[in-house]
PDB file of C-alpha atoms in Angstrom:
ATOM      1  CA  UNK A  24      10.657   8.127  11.230  1.00  0.00           C
ATOM      2  CA  UNK A  25       7.517   9.075  10.556  1.00  0.00           C
ATOM      3  CA  UNK A  26       4.058   7.305  11.413  1.00  0.00           C
ATOM      4  CA  UNK A  27      -0.169   7.122  10.590  1.00  0.00           C
ATOM      5  CA  UNK A  28      -2.300   6.242  13.343  1.00  0.00           C
ATOM      6  CA  UNK A  29      -5.675   4.853  12.142  1.00  0.00           C
ATOM      7  CA  UNK A  30      -7.780   5.193  14.823  1.00  0.00           C
ATOM      8  CA  UNK A  31     -10.614   3.210  14.248  1.00  0.00           C
ATOM      9  CA  UNK A  32     -10.444  -0.646  12.684  1.00  0.00           C
ATOM     10  CA  UNK A  33     -14.150  -0.654  11.800  1.00  0.00           C
ATOM     11  CA  UNK A  34     -16.506   1.846  10.830  1.00  0.00           C
ATOM     12  CA  UNK A  35     -20.000   1.621  10.209  1.00  0.00           C
ATOM     13  CA  UNK A  36     -22.703   3.679   8.228  1.00  0.00           C
ATOM     14  CA  UNK A  37     -25.780   4.124   6.727  1.00  0.00           C
ATOM     15  CA  UNK A  38     -25.885   4.291   2.768  1.00  0.00           C
ATOM     16  CA  UNK A  39     -26.468   8.319   2.156  1.00  0.00           C
ATOM     17  CA  UNK A  40     -24.988   8.924   5.447  1.00  0.00           C
ATOM     18  CA  UNK A  41     -21.469  10.596   6.298  1.00  0.00           C
ATOM     19  CA  UNK A  42     -18.639   9.144   6.201  1.00  0.00           C
ATOM     20  CA  UNK A  43     -15.815  10.042   8.472  1.00  0.00           C
ATOM     21  CA  UNK A  44     -12.032   7.448   8.542  1.00  0.00           C
ATOM     22  CA  UNK A  45      -9.307   9.281  10.911  1.00  0.00           C
ATOM     23  CA  UNK A  46      -5.982   9.411  10.895  1.00  0.00           C
ATOM     24  CA  UNK A  47      -3.533  11.085  12.734  1.00  0.00           C
ATOM     25  CA  UNK A  48       0.224  11.475  11.757  1.00  0.00           C
ATOM     26  CA  UNK A  49       3.586  11.924  13.288  1.00  0.00           C
ATOM     27  CA  UNK A  50       6.285  13.976  11.925  1.00  0.00           C
ATOM     28  CA  UNK A  51       8.931  15.857  12.430  1.00  0.00           C
ATOM     29  CA  UNK A  52       8.472  17.812   9.436  1.00  0.00           C
ATOM     30  CA  UNK A  53       5.804  18.496   6.891  1.00  0.00           C
ATOM     31  CA  UNK A  54       5.009  15.285   6.017  1.00  0.00           C
ATOM     32  CA  UNK A  55       2.937  13.999   2.353  1.00  0.00           C
ATOM     33  CA  UNK A  56       0.121  12.046   3.195  1.00  0.00           C
ATOM     34  CA  UNK A  57      -2.280   9.873   1.429  1.00  0.00           C
ATOM     35  CA  UNK A  58      -5.698   7.883   1.610  1.00  0.00           C
ATOM     36  CA  UNK A  59      -5.193   4.956  -0.628  1.00  0.00           C
ATOM     37  CA  UNK A  60      -8.690   2.664  -0.734  1.00  0.00           C
ATOM     38  CA  UNK A  61      -8.719  -1.189  -0.958  1.00  0.00           C
ATOM     39  CA  UNK A  62     -11.473  -3.514  -2.412  1.00  0.00           C
ATOM     40  CA  UNK A  63     -11.220  -6.727  -1.823  1.00  0.00           C
ATOM     41  CA  UNK A  64      -9.435  -8.654  -3.810  1.00  0.00           C
ATOM     42  CA  UNK A  65      -8.039  -5.552  -5.835  1.00  0.00           C
ATOM     43  CA  UNK A  66      -5.204  -3.351  -5.535  1.00  0.00           C
ATOM     44  CA  UNK A  67      -4.111  -0.322  -3.966  1.00  0.00           C
ATOM     45  CA  UNK A  68      -6.065   2.886  -5.663  1.00  0.00           C
ATOM     46  CA  UNK A  69      -5.155   6.136  -4.615  1.00  0.00           C
ATOM     47  CA  UNK A  70      -8.120   8.281  -3.680  1.00  0.00           C
ATOM     48  CA  UNK A  71      -6.360  11.639  -3.200  1.00  0.00           C
ATOM     49  CA  UNK A  72      -2.832  13.453  -1.954  1.00  0.00           C
ATOM     50  CA  UNK A  73      -1.867  15.947   0.332  1.00  0.00           C
ATOM     51  CA  UNK A  74       2.063  17.784  -0.747  1.00  0.00           C
ATOM     52  CA  UNK A  75       1.808  21.141   1.061  1.00  0.00           C
ATOM     53  CA  UNK A  76      -0.461  22.449  -1.306  1.00  0.00           C
ATOM     54  CA  UNK A  77      -4.625  23.086   0.035  1.00  0.00           C
ATOM     55  CA  UNK A  78      -5.149  22.713   2.838  1.00  0.00           C
ATOM     56  CA  UNK A  79      -8.143  20.534   2.108  1.00  0.00           C
ATOM     57  CA  UNK A  80      -7.640  17.712  -0.545  1.00  0.00           C
ATOM     58  CA  UNK A  81     -10.259  16.466  -2.975  1.00  0.00           C
ATOM     59  CA  UNK A  82     -10.001  13.202  -4.229  1.00  0.00           C
ATOM     60  CA  UNK A  83     -12.130  10.762  -6.536  1.00  0.00           C
ATOM     61  CA  UNK A  84     -15.522   9.695  -6.180  1.00  0.00           C
ATOM     62  CA  UNK A  85     -16.375  12.230  -4.318  1.00  0.00           C
ATOM     63  CA  UNK A  86     -13.741  12.404  -0.653  1.00  0.00           C
ATOM     64  CA  UNK A  87     -11.920  15.295   1.082  1.00  0.00           C
ATOM     65  CA  UNK A  88      -9.080  15.317   3.416  1.00  0.00           C
ATOM     66  CA  UNK A  89      -7.902  18.354   5.366  1.00  0.00           C
ATOM     67  CA  UNK A  90      -4.583  18.361   6.636  1.00  0.00           C
ATOM     68  CA  UNK A  91      -4.403  19.550  10.435  1.00  0.00           C
ATOM     69  CA  UNK A  92      -1.326  20.703  11.671  1.00  0.00           C
ATOM     70  CA  UNK A  93      -2.183  21.961  14.695  1.00  0.00           C
ATOM     71  CA  UNK A  94      -4.049  19.055  15.256  1.00  0.00           C
ATOM     72  CA  UNK A  95      -2.036  15.802  13.426  1.00  0.00           C
ATOM     73  CA  UNK A  96      -4.378  14.826  11.338  1.00  0.00           C
ATOM     74  CA  UNK A  97      -5.956  13.760   8.451  1.00  0.00           C
ATOM     75  CA  UNK A  98      -9.140  12.693   8.142  1.00  0.00           C
ATOM     76  CA  UNK A  99     -11.355  11.044   5.033  1.00  0.00           C
ATOM     77  CA  UNK A 100     -14.546  12.682   4.812  1.00  0.00           C
ATOM     78  CA  UNK A 101     -17.591  12.003   2.133  1.00  0.00           C
ATOM     79  CA  UNK A 102     -20.804  13.359   2.643  1.00  0.00           C
ATOM     80  CA  UNK A 103     -22.859  10.591   1.847  1.00  0.00           C
ATOM     81  CA  UNK A 104     -21.375   7.344   1.440  1.00  0.00           C
ATOM     82  CA  UNK A 105     -22.401   4.567  -0.981  1.00  0.00           C
ATOM     83  CA  UNK A 106     -22.664   1.333  -1.387  1.00  0.00           C
ATOM     84  CA  UNK A 107     -19.624   0.847  -3.380  1.00  0.00           C
ATOM     85  CA  UNK A 108     -17.467   2.952  -1.214  1.00  0.00           C
ATOM     86  CA  UNK A 109     -17.352  -0.625   0.798  1.00  0.00           C
ATOM     87  CA  UNK A 110     -13.536  -1.046   1.032  1.00  0.00           C
ATOM     88  CA  UNK A 111     -10.520  -1.697   3.731  1.00  0.00           C
ATOM     89  CA  UNK A 112      -8.664   2.316   3.812  1.00  0.00           C
ATOM     90  CA  UNK A 113      -5.597   3.486   4.150  1.00  0.00           C
ATOM     91  CA  UNK A 114      -3.718   6.342   5.675  1.00  0.00           C
ATOM     92  CA  UNK A 115      -0.498   6.601   4.405  1.00  0.00           C
ATOM     93  CA  UNK A 116       2.318   8.654   5.017  1.00  0.00           C
ATOM     94  CA  UNK A 117       5.395   9.154   2.700  1.00  0.00           C
ATOM     95  CA  UNK A 118       9.020   8.917   3.982  1.00  0.00           C
ATOM     96  CA  UNK A 119      11.853  11.134   2.137  1.00  0.00           C
ATOM     97  CA  UNK A 120      15.041  11.174   2.850  1.00  0.00           C
ATOM     98  CA  UNK A 121      17.104   7.953   2.005  1.00  0.00           C
ATOM     99  CA  UNK A 122      14.166   5.768   1.793  1.00  0.00           C
ATOM    100  CA  UNK A 123      11.470   7.080   0.344  1.00  0.00           C
ATOM    101  CA  UNK A 124       8.808   5.018   1.425  1.00  0.00           C
ATOM    102  CA  UNK A 125       5.483   5.034   1.579  1.00  0.00           C
ATOM    103  CA  UNK A 126       4.373   3.614   5.342  1.00  0.00           C
ATOM    104  CA  UNK A 127       1.463   2.774   5.994  1.00  0.00           C
ATOM    105  CA  UNK A 128      -1.277   2.803   8.692  1.00  0.00           C
ATOM    106  CA  UNK A 129      -3.284  -0.490  10.036  1.00  0.00           C
ATOM    107  CA  UNK A 130      -6.743   0.546   8.091  1.00  0.00           C
ATOM    108  CA  UNK A 131      -9.795   0.806   8.238  1.00  0.00           C
ATOM    109  CA  UNK A 132     -11.956  -1.013   7.200  1.00  0.00           C
ATOM    110  CA  UNK A 133     -15.475   1.039   6.207  1.00  0.00           C
ATOM    111  CA  UNK A 134     -18.965  -1.289   5.970  1.00  0.00           C
ATOM    112  CA  UNK A 135     -22.112   0.676   4.418  1.00  0.00           C
ATOM    113  CA  UNK A 136     -25.252  -0.594   5.545  1.00  0.00           C
ATOM    114  CA  UNK A 137     -28.013  -0.129   3.052  1.00  0.00           C
TER     115      UNK A 137
ATOM    116  CA  UNK B   3      -2.201   3.056 -20.226  1.00  0.00           C
ATOM    117  CA  UNK B   4      -1.787  -0.459 -18.794  1.00  0.00           C
ATOM    118  CA  UNK B   5      -1.506  -0.726 -15.075  1.00  0.00           C
ATOM    119  CA  UNK B   6       0.607  -3.391 -12.629  1.00  0.00           C
ATOM    120  CA  UNK B   7       0.528  -6.277 -13.961  1.00  0.00           C
ATOM    121  CA  UNK B   8       1.403  -9.908 -11.272  1.00  0.00           C
ATOM    122  CA  UNK B   9       1.295 -13.221 -11.989  1.00  0.00           C
ATOM    123  CA  UNK B  10       0.287 -15.425 -10.260  1.00  0.00           C
ATOM    124  CA  UNK B  11      -2.304 -14.229  -8.233  1.00  0.00           C
ATOM    125  CA  UNK B  12      -2.612 -16.738  -5.725  1.00  0.00           C
ATOM    126  CA  UNK B  13      -0.392 -19.755  -4.659  1.00  0.00           C
ATOM    127  CA  UNK B  14      -0.396 -22.179  -2.444  1.00  0.00           C
ATOM    128  CA  UNK B  15       2.463 -23.995  -1.112  1.00  0.00           C
ATOM    129  CA  UNK B  16       4.183 -26.211   1.510  1.00  0.00           C
ATOM    130  CA  UNK B  17       5.998 -24.987   3.957  1.00  0.00           C
ATOM    131  CA  UNK B  18       9.860 -25.613   3.081  1.00  0.00           C
ATOM    132  CA  UNK B  19       8.396 -25.103  -0.648  1.00  0.00           C
ATOM    133  CA  UNK B  20      10.176 -22.746  -2.695  1.00  0.00           C
ATOM    134  CA  UNK B  21       7.699 -19.707  -4.955  1.00  0.00           C
ATOM    135  CA  UNK B  22       8.372 -16.618  -7.035  1.00  0.00           C
ATOM    136  CA  UNK B  23       6.239 -13.831  -7.952  1.00  0.00           C
ATOM    137  CA  UNK B  24       6.461 -12.163 -11.253  1.00  0.00           C
ATOM    138  CA  UNK B  25       5.942  -8.389 -11.873  1.00  0.00           C
ATOM    139  CA  UNK B  26       5.471  -5.736 -15.097  1.00  0.00           C
ATOM    140  CA  UNK B  27       5.605  -2.383 -13.611  1.00  0.00           C
ATOM    141  CA  UNK B  28       4.112   0.741 -15.693  1.00  0.00           C
ATOM    142  CA  UNK B  29       5.612   1.140 -18.899  1.00  0.00           C
ATOM    143  CA  UNK B  30       8.267   4.296 -18.379  1.00  0.00           C
ATOM    144  CA  UNK B  31       8.280   3.535 -14.218  1.00  0.00           C
ATOM    145  CA  UNK B  32      11.630   3.716 -13.151  1.00  0.00           C
ATOM    146  CA  UNK B  33      11.442   2.617  -9.830  1.00  0.00           C
ATOM    147  CA  UNK B  34       9.471  -0.751  -8.557  1.00  0.00           C
ATOM    148  CA  UNK B  35       8.794  -1.579  -5.117  1.00  0.00           C
ATOM    149  CA  UNK B  36       7.492  -5.003  -3.267  1.00  0.00           C
ATOM    150  CA  UNK B  37       4.889  -5.241  -0.448  1.00  0.00           C
ATOM    151  CA  UNK B  38       4.144  -7.779   2.000  1.00  0.00           C
ATOM    152  CA  UNK B  39       0.656  -7.320   3.440  1.00  0.00           C
ATOM    153  CA  UNK B  40      -0.255  -9.673   6.704  1.00  0.00           C
ATOM    154  CA  UNK B  41      -4.551 -10.247   6.738  1.00  0.00           C
ATOM    155  CA  UNK B  42      -5.301  -6.871   8.620  1.00  0.00           C
ATOM    156  CA  UNK B  43      -2.366  -5.292   8.577  1.00  0.00           C
ATOM    157  CA  UNK B  44      -1.582  -2.115   6.361  1.00  0.00           C
ATOM    158  CA  UNK B  45       1.240  -3.425   3.110  1.00  0.00           C
ATOM    159  CA  UNK B  46       4.874  -3.421   4.314  1.00  0.00           C
ATOM    160  CA  UNK B  47       8.193  -2.063   1.629  1.00  0.00           C
ATOM    161  CA  UNK B  48      10.234  -5.632   1.581  1.00  0.00           C
ATOM    162  CA  UNK B  49      12.375  -4.005  -1.572  1.00  0.00           C
ATOM    163  CA  UNK B  50      12.709  -0.613  -3.671  1.00  0.00           C
ATOM    164  CA  UNK B  51      14.063  -0.871  -6.936  1.00  0.00           C
ATOM    165  CA  UNK B  52      15.831   2.760  -8.611  1.00  0.00           C
ATOM    166  CA  UNK B  53      15.871   0.977 -12.444  1.00  0.00           C
ATOM    167  CA  UNK B  54      17.943  -2.164 -11.874  1.00  0.00           C
ATOM    168  CA  UNK B  55      20.011  -1.089  -8.803  1.00  0.00           C
ATOM    169  CA  UNK B  56      18.523  -1.793  -5.112  1.00  0.00           C
ATOM    170  CA  UNK B  57      17.532   1.398  -3.329  1.00  0.00           C
ATOM    171  CA  UNK B  58      17.013   0.005  -0.185  1.00  0.00           C
ATOM    172  CA  UNK B  59      16.159  -3.639   1.272  1.00  0.00           C
ATOM    173  CA  UNK B  60      16.321  -3.038   4.558  1.00  0.00           C
ATOM    174  CA  UNK B  61      13.368  -4.432   5.575  1.00  0.00           C
ATOM    175  CA  UNK B  62      13.340  -8.017   3.624  1.00  0.00           C
ATOM    176  CA  UNK B  63      14.539 -11.300   5.275  1.00  0.00           C
ATOM    177  CA  UNK B  64      17.336 -11.814   3.178  1.00  0.00           C
ATOM    178  CA  UNK B  65      17.560 -15.792   4.725  1.00  0.00           C
ATOM    179  CA  UNK B  66      14.777 -16.684   2.720  1.00  0.00           C
ATOM    180  CA  UNK B  67      13.613 -13.514   0.420  1.00  0.00           C
ATOM    181  CA  UNK B  68      15.671 -12.242  -2.718  1.00  0.00           C
ATOM    182  CA  UNK B  69      14.243 -10.600  -4.927  1.00  0.00           C
ATOM    183  CA  UNK B  70      15.709  -9.180  -8.704  1.00  0.00           C
ATOM    184  CA  UNK B  71      15.320  -6.682 -11.232  1.00  0.00           C
ATOM    185  CA  UNK B  72      17.277  -7.351 -14.002  1.00  0.00           C
ATOM    186  CA  UNK B  73      16.645  -5.113 -17.002  1.00  0.00           C
ATOM    187  CA  UNK B  74      14.782  -2.661 -15.088  1.00  0.00           C
ATOM    188  CA  UNK B  75      11.365  -3.072 -16.505  1.00  0.00           C
ATOM    189  CA  UNK B  76      10.399  -6.507 -14.916  1.00  0.00           C
ATOM    190  CA  UNK B  77      11.053  -8.093 -11.170  1.00  0.00           C
ATOM    191  CA  UNK B  78      10.332 -11.618  -9.715  1.00  0.00           C
ATOM    192  CA  UNK B  79      10.812 -11.924  -5.526  1.00  0.00           C
ATOM    193  CA  UNK B  80      11.317 -15.033  -4.513  1.00  0.00           C
ATOM    194  CA  UNK B  81      11.388 -17.100  -1.002  1.00  0.00           C
ATOM    195  CA  UNK B  82      13.301 -19.923  -0.278  1.00  0.00           C
ATOM    196  CA  UNK B  83      12.318 -21.562   1.640  1.00  0.00           C
ATOM    197  CA  UNK B  84       8.870 -20.738   3.073  1.00  0.00           C
ATOM    198  CA  UNK B  85       7.450 -20.601   6.032  1.00  0.00           C
ATOM    199  CA  UNK B  86       3.920 -20.306   7.721  1.00  0.00           C
ATOM    200  CA  UNK B  87       4.431 -17.046   8.477  1.00  0.00           C
ATOM    201  CA  UNK B  88       4.786 -15.878   4.754  1.00  0.00           C
ATOM    202  CA  UNK B  89       1.321 -16.166   4.360  1.00  0.00           C
ATOM    203  CA  UNK B  90       0.276 -13.004   2.967  1.00  0.00           C
ATOM    204  CA  UNK B  91      -0.455 -10.758  -0.108  1.00  0.00           C
ATOM    205  CA  UNK B  92       2.395  -9.435  -2.294  1.00  0.00           C
ATOM    206  CA  UNK B  93       1.786  -6.124  -3.761  1.00  0.00           C
ATOM    207  CA  UNK B  94       3.847  -4.558  -6.757  1.00  0.00           C
ATOM    208  CA  UNK B  95       3.905  -0.931  -6.845  1.00  0.00           C
ATOM    209  CA  UNK B  96       5.893   1.177  -9.808  1.00  0.00           C
ATOM    210  CA  UNK B  97       6.381   5.118  -9.565  1.00  0.00           C
ATOM    211  CA  UNK B  98       8.374   7.018 -12.202  1.00  0.00           C
ATOM    212  CA  UNK B  99      11.615   8.353 -10.373  1.00  0.00           C
ATOM    213  CA  UNK B 100      12.832   8.393  -7.354  1.00  0.00           C
ATOM    214  CA  UNK B 101      11.105  10.853  -5.352  1.00  0.00           C
ATOM    215  CA  UNK B 102       7.672  10.734  -7.014  1.00  0.00           C
ATOM    216  CA  UNK B 103       5.488  10.290  -4.003  1.00  0.00           C
ATOM    217  CA  UNK B 104       2.393   8.392  -6.000  1.00  0.00           C
ATOM    218  CA  UNK B 105       2.746   4.612  -6.373  1.00  0.00           C
ATOM    219  CA  UNK B 106       0.608   2.773  -8.823  1.00  0.00           C
ATOM    220  CA  UNK B 107       0.145  -0.459  -6.796  1.00  0.00           C
ATOM    221  CA  UNK B 108      -0.458  -4.571  -8.625  1.00  0.00           C
ATOM    222  CA  UNK B 109      -3.752  -6.468  -8.446  1.00  0.00           C
ATOM    223  CA  UNK B 110      -1.209  -8.620  -5.753  1.00  0.00           C
ATOM    224  CA  UNK B 111      -0.541 -12.330  -5.248  1.00  0.00           C
ATOM    225  CA  UNK B 112      -2.481 -13.523  -2.358  1.00  0.00           C
ATOM    226  CA  UNK B 113       0.366 -17.387  -0.542  1.00  0.00           C
ATOM    227  CA  UNK B 114      -1.273 -19.494   1.446  1.00  0.00           C
ATOM    228  CA  UNK B 115       1.887 -21.517   2.806  1.00  0.00           C
ATOM    229  CA  UNK B 116      -0.052 -24.484   4.673  1.00  0.00           C
TER     230      UNK B 116
END
């Protein structure tokens, strides 16, 4: 079975500084990977997805993620944090085969300090 | 296009009571999912429908949870009787076709069982 591990439960940055949210995956073959964001009392929103095309994936709101097969990682980055980026971020793997379901990581809460 | 709709947004019940949640997916989306998100965790798939048929309900606690999607459009998830540990956010998601990995989430129903 495929899985993802988010290495930090909380990350705090200052506004205007870079953001790095770390995710490692486990898969027996090339996975489809996603990052979703969840703002308080709102639904999950897709930030970006990797489906074996370009290894550097650009998403919404200036976020991007790089798929590194050798490191089994899919870290999310943003050059400059904004206050509105404060939210919960989930790394997600798509489980293929018969089940075809999303498996979520445990989440990373991003705090942005003024 | 309208997003995934869910109601109610909040529900408070006492243990052993019954509760039902409703979801209307994005128009034309064949696949519908129900997830349970316990506080501090990532969402966990409960059940997946393709049109009005169940694709995967392996994680659904069938002794107390039930779900249906009779006409292949909207869906209801029921808990009877509720337990304290059922307190969570219940998320509904939809995707256009089976095999489409990207899922679109509703705002969720926050359930508190006292």
